[in-house]
Coordinates of C-alpha atoms in Angstrom, one line a residue:
X1 CA 206.8 64.2 -0.8
X2 CA 206.9 66.5 -2.4
X3 CA 203.6 68.3 -1.0
X4 CA 205.3 68.2 3.0
X5 CA 207.0 71.0 4.2
X6 CA 209.3 70.2 7.0
X7 CA 210.7 72.7 9.1
X8 CA 213.6 73.2 12.0
X9 CA 213.7 72.3 15.4
X10 CA 211.3 69.4 17.4
X11 CA 208.1 69.5 19.2
X12 CA 208.6 72.7 20.3
X13 CA 209.2 74.8 17.0
X14 CA 205.8 76.0 17.0
X15 CA 207.1 79.3 15.2
X16 CA 208.6 77.4 12.0
X17 CA 205.7 76.2 11.6
X18 CA 204.3 79.9 11.5
X19 CA 206.4 80.8 9.6
X20 CA 206.3 78.5 6.8
X21 CA 202.3 78.8 6.7
X22 CA 202.2 82.5 6.5
X23 CA 204.3 82.0 3.7
X24 CA 201.9 79.6 1.9
X25 CA 200.0 81.8 2.9
X26 CA 200.6 84.0 -0.1
X27 CA 199.6 81.6 -3.1
X28 CA 196.1 82.4 -3.5
X29 CA 195.7 78.6 -4.1
X30 CA 196.8 77.6 0.0
X31 CA 194.1 77.4 2.5
X32 CA 195.5 77.3 6.1
X33 CA 194.0 75.6 8.7
X34 CA 195.5 77.0 11.9
X35 CA 195.0 74.0 14.3
X36 CA 196.1 76.6 17.4
X37 CA 194.4 80.0 16.4
X38 CA 191.4 78.4 14.6
X39 CA 188.2 79.0 17.2
X40 CA 186.2 75.8 15.2
X41 CA 189.0 73.9 16.9
X42 CA 187.6 75.5 20.1
X43 CA 184.1 74.9 20.0
X44 CA 183.5 71.6 18.0
X45 CA 185.7 70.1 21.5
X46 CA 183.9 73.0 23.8
X47 CA 180.9 71.5 22.5
X48 CA 181.7 67.7 21.5
X49 CA 184.2 66.0 23.2
X50 CA 183.0 68.1 26.8
X51 CA 180.0 66.8 26.4
X52 CA 181.1 63.6 25.3
X53 CA 183.3 62.6 28.4
X54 CA 180.4 63.5 30.7
X55 CA 178.6 60.8 28.9
X56 CA 181.1 58.4 30.4
X57 CA 181.1 60.4 34.1
X58 CA 177.8 60.0 34.1
X59 CA 178.1 56.0 33.2
X60 CA 180.9 55.4 35.9
X61 CA 178.2 57.4 37.9
X62 CA 175.5 55.4 38.7
X63 CA 174.6 56.2 42.1
X64 CA 175.3 59.1 42.2
X65 CA 178.5 58.4 45.1
X66 CA 181.2 60.4 42.9
X67 CA 182.1 64.0 41.9
X68 CA 183.4 64.6 38.5
X69 CA 186.5 66.7 40.1
X70 CA 189.2 67.5 37.5
X71 CA 190.5 67.7 33.7
X72 CA 193.9 66.8 33.0
X73 CA 195.0 67.5 29.1
X74 CA 197.8 69.0 27.3
X75 CA 197.9 72.0 26.3
X76 CA 199.0 71.1 22.6
X77 CA 197.0 73.1 20.5
X78 CA 194.1 74.6 23.6
X79 CA 192.4 73.0 21.4
X80 CA 190.9 69.8 24.2
X81 CA 191.5 71.8 26.5
X82 CA 188.1 73.4 25.8
X83 CA 186.2 70.4 26.7
X84 CA 187.7 71.5 30.0
X85 CA 185.5 74.7 30.0
X86 CA 182.6 72.8 29.5
X87 CA 183.1 70.6 32.1
X88 CA 183.5 73.3 34.4
X89 CA 180.6 74.7 33.4
X90 CA 178.7 71.8 34.0
X91 CA 180.1 69.7 36.8
X92 CA 182.8 72.5 38.8
X93 CA 185.9 70.2 37.6
X94 CA 189.1 71.5 38.0
X95 CA 191.1 72.7 34.5
X96 CA 194.6 71.4 34.4
X97 CA 196.8 71.9 31.2
X98 CA 199.8 69.7 30.9
X99 CA 203.7 70.1 29.6
X100 CA 207.0 69.2 28.8
X101 CA 209.1 69.9 31.6
X102 CA 212.1 70.3 29.2
X103 CA 210.1 73.2 27.5
X104 CA 208.2 74.6 30.2
X105 CA 206.4 77.6 29.2
X106 CA 203.2 78.1 31.1
X107 CA 205.0 76.6 34.1
X108 CA 208.2 78.8 34.5
X109 CA 207.9 80.5 30.7
X110 CA 210.4 78.5 29.3
X111 CA 211.7 77.1 27.0
X112 CA 213.9 74.2 25.1
X113 CA 213.6 71.2 23.0
X114 CA 211.6 68.2 24.0
X115 CA 209.6 64.4 22.8
X116 CA 206.4 64.6 24.2
X117 CA 204.6 64.1 20.2
X118 CA 201.8 66.6 19.9
X119 CA 202.7 68.8 23.1
X120 CA 203.2 72.3 20.6
X121 CA 205.9 74.8 23.4
X122 CA 207.2 78.2 23.5
X123 CA 204.2 80.2 22.4
X124 CA 200.7 79.5 23.9
X125 CA 198.0 79.4 21.8
X126 CA 195.3 81.5 20.8
X127 CA 192.6 79.4 21.9
X128 CA 194.0 78.4 25.1
X129 CA 191.3 79.9 27.7
X130 CA 194.3 80.7 30.4
X131 CA 191.7 82.6 32.2
X132 CA 190.0 79.8 32.7
X133 CA 192.9 77.5 33.8
X134 CA 192.8 76.0 37.5
X135 CA 197.3 73.7 37.1
X136 CA 199.1 73.5 35.3
X137 CA 201.6 70.5 35.5
X138 CA 204.7 69.2 33.3
X139 CA 205.8 65.8 33.0
X140 CA 209.0 64.9 31.4
X141 CA 209.7 63.5 28.3
X142 CA 212.0 61.0 30.6
X143 CA 209.0 59.0 31.8
X144 CA 206.0 59.0 28.8
X145 CA 209.4 57.4 26.8
X146 CA 210.2 54.7 29.2
X147 CA 206.1 53.9 29.5
X148 CA 206.4 53.8 26.0
X149 CA 208.8 51.0 26.0
X150 CA 206.7 49.5 29.3
X151 CA 203.3 49.0 28.0
X152 CA 204.5 47.5 24.9
X153 CA 207.4 45.5 24.6
X154 CA 208.0 43.8 28.0
X155 CA 207.5 40.1 28.0
X156 CA 205.9 39.0 31.5
X157 CA 203.4 42.1 31.4
X158 CA 199.8 40.4 31.2
X159 CA 198.7 40.7 27.6
X160 CA 194.5 41.9 27.8
X161 CA 195.9 45.1 30.1
X162 CA 199.1 45.5 28.0
X163 CA 196.4 45.2 24.5
X164 CA 195.2 48.1 26.8
X165 CA 197.7 50.3 27.4
X166 CA 199.4 50.2 23.7
X167 CA 196.1 52.5 23.0
X168 CA 198.9 55.2 25.4
X169 CA 200.4 57.1 22.8
X170 CA 203.3 59.3 23.6
X171 CA 201.2 62.8 25.0
X172 CA 198.5 60.0 26.5
X173 CA 201.7 59.2 29.0
X174 CA 201.9 62.5 29.1
X175 CA 198.0 63.3 30.3
X176 CA 198.1 60.1 32.4
X177 CA 200.7 61.1 34.4
X178 CA 199.7 64.2 34.5
X179 CA 196.1 62.9 35.9
X180 CA 197.9 60.8 38.6
X181 CA 199.9 63.9 39.8
X182 CA 196.1 65.8 40.1
X183 CA 194.6 63.0 42.2
X184 CA 198.1 63.2 44.6
X185 CA 198.1 67.1 44.9
X186 CA 194.7 67.1 45.6
X187 CA 194.5 64.0 48.0
X188 CA 191.5 63.3 46.2
X189 CA 190.0 59.7 47.0
X190 CA 187.6 56.4 45.1
X191 CA 184.9 58.7 44.9
X192 CA 186.9 62.4 43.1
X193 CA 186.9 61.0 39.3
X194 CA 189.3 62.4 37.0
X195 CA 189.1 62.7 33.4
X196 CA 192.1 62.7 31.0
X197 CA 191.8 61.4 26.7
X198 CA 193.8 59.5 24.9
X199 CA 194.8 61.4 22.1
X200 CA 197.1 59.5 20.4
X201 CA 197.6 56.0 20.6
X202 CA 201.1 53.7 20.1
X203 CA 201.5 52.5 16.8
X204 CA 202.4 56.0 15.8
X205 CA 205.7 56.0 17.6
X206 CA 206.8 52.6 16.6
X207 CA 210.9 54.1 15.4
X208 CA 210.4 56.3 19.0
X209 CA 210.3 52.5 20.9
X210 CA 213.6 52.0 19.1
X211 CA 214.9 55.4 19.2
X212 CA 214.3 54.8 23.0
X213 CA 215.3 51.6 23.3
X214 CA 219.0 52.4 22.3
X215 CA 219.5 55.8 23.3
X216 CA 219.1 55.4 26.7
X217 CA 219.2 51.8 27.6
X218 CA 221.7 50.8 25.0
X219 CA 219.5 48.8 23.3
X220 CA 218.8 46.1 25.7
X221 CA 215.2 47.0 27.9
X222 CA 214.7 44.2 30.1
X223 CA 212.2 43.3 32.6
X224 CA 214.0 45.0 35.0
X225 CA 214.4 48.3 32.9
X226 CA 211.0 47.9 32.2
X227 CA 210.1 47.9 36.8
X228 CA 212.8 50.0 36.5
X229 CA 211.1 52.5 35.1
X230 CA 208.1 51.7 35.8
X231 CA 208.9 52.5 39.7
X232 CA 211.1 56.1 38.8
X233 CA 208.1 56.6 36.2
X234 CA 204.6 55.4 37.5
X235 CA 204.5 54.1 40.7
X236 CA 207.0 57.4 41.9
X237 CA 205.0 60.1 40.4
X238 CA 205.4 62.8 42.1
X239 CA 203.5 66.3 42.7
X240 CA 206.6 68.2 41.7
X241 CA 206.1 70.8 38.5
X242 CA 203.3 72.4 39.3
X243 CA 201.8 75.1 40.1
X244 CA 197.8 76.1 41.8
X245 CA 196.8 79.3 39.5
X246 CA 196.2 82.1 40.9
X247 CA 194.8 85.0 38.9
X248 CA 198.0 86.8 39.3
X249 CA 199.5 83.7 37.6
X250 CA 196.6 83.7 34.8
X251 CA 197.3 86.9 33.5
X252 CA 201.5 86.0 33.4
X253 CA 200.8 83.2 31.4
X254 CA 197.6 85.0 28.9
X255 CA 199.9 88.3 28.8
X256 CA 202.9 85.5 27.6
X257 CA 200.6 84.7 24.1
X258 CA 201.3 88.7 23.6
X259 CA 204.7 88.3 21.9
X260 CA 203.3 85.5 19.5
X261 CA 200.2 86.8 18.5
X262 CA 201.2 90.1 17.9
X263 CA 203.9 90.8 17.2
X264 CA 204.9 88.2 15.4
X265 CA 202.0 87.1 13.9
X266 CA 200.8 90.7 13.9
X267 CA 196.7 89.8 15.3
X268 CA 195.3 93.4 16.4
X269 CA 196.1 93.9 20.4
X270 CA 191.7 95.3 20.6
X271 CA 191.1 90.9 19.6
X272 CA 194.3 89.7 21.7
X273 CA 192.9 91.1 25.2
X274 CA 189.8 90.6 24.3
X275 CA 190.5 87.3 25.9
X276 CA 191.0 87.5 29.1
X277 CA 186.6 88.1 29.4
X278 CA 185.1 84.9 29.7
X279 CA 182.2 86.7 28.0
X280 CA 183.9 85.7 25.0

């Protein structure tokens, strides 16, 4: 369509989007709302998503025996992670940022292409409160792609349960896997609660289902393929490719954002550095 501006690359090619938006901003008729540096995005999630998740926690913690141990969300624009700032302040929950293993920017200053749609990499969002992030977890798009098929195409799966699983799109599946990794790493029990969010639904990815079926499984995704995928990517989830953040780790990730925001996008250095302080 004529009103769609297409940029080069995959989910991890965010700079190309910035460049296109900067060019469009030269026309006074265009108003650019950049979700990666728009503080309204951060504020809405801290003020609305955080308390909403708190109410859900309260609803399942009727006897007061449960502890809100962690909040897990994909890096994305950094907005959804802001709910974790609220939950840490109110309940002491630890905050875990999820990214694609194929592009481990936060975990390893890494780069690459991936298919966990909704997660942009090779940069650190301006509104990501890095200095308050406790864990970084990387999840492979091989897992989210395969489980998307398991949840939506497998004959014999419990249909009532499957209807719920269809609420999970690619980045939602990554969030769930990140939550499982956190629970295993921390050795959590039945009274520990790990909160995460389903940020997309499977109905968005009909073409991705067919692409994975063809490219990965040769067009034949049967019950055996589904069982193997579920065993490998869900039951076999381990604590690899994750990091518990020290002060130095946080500084490393924070500093990485300099190259996007100061060098490329022209943010004043003082404005960039001011975000280190939680009083900000």
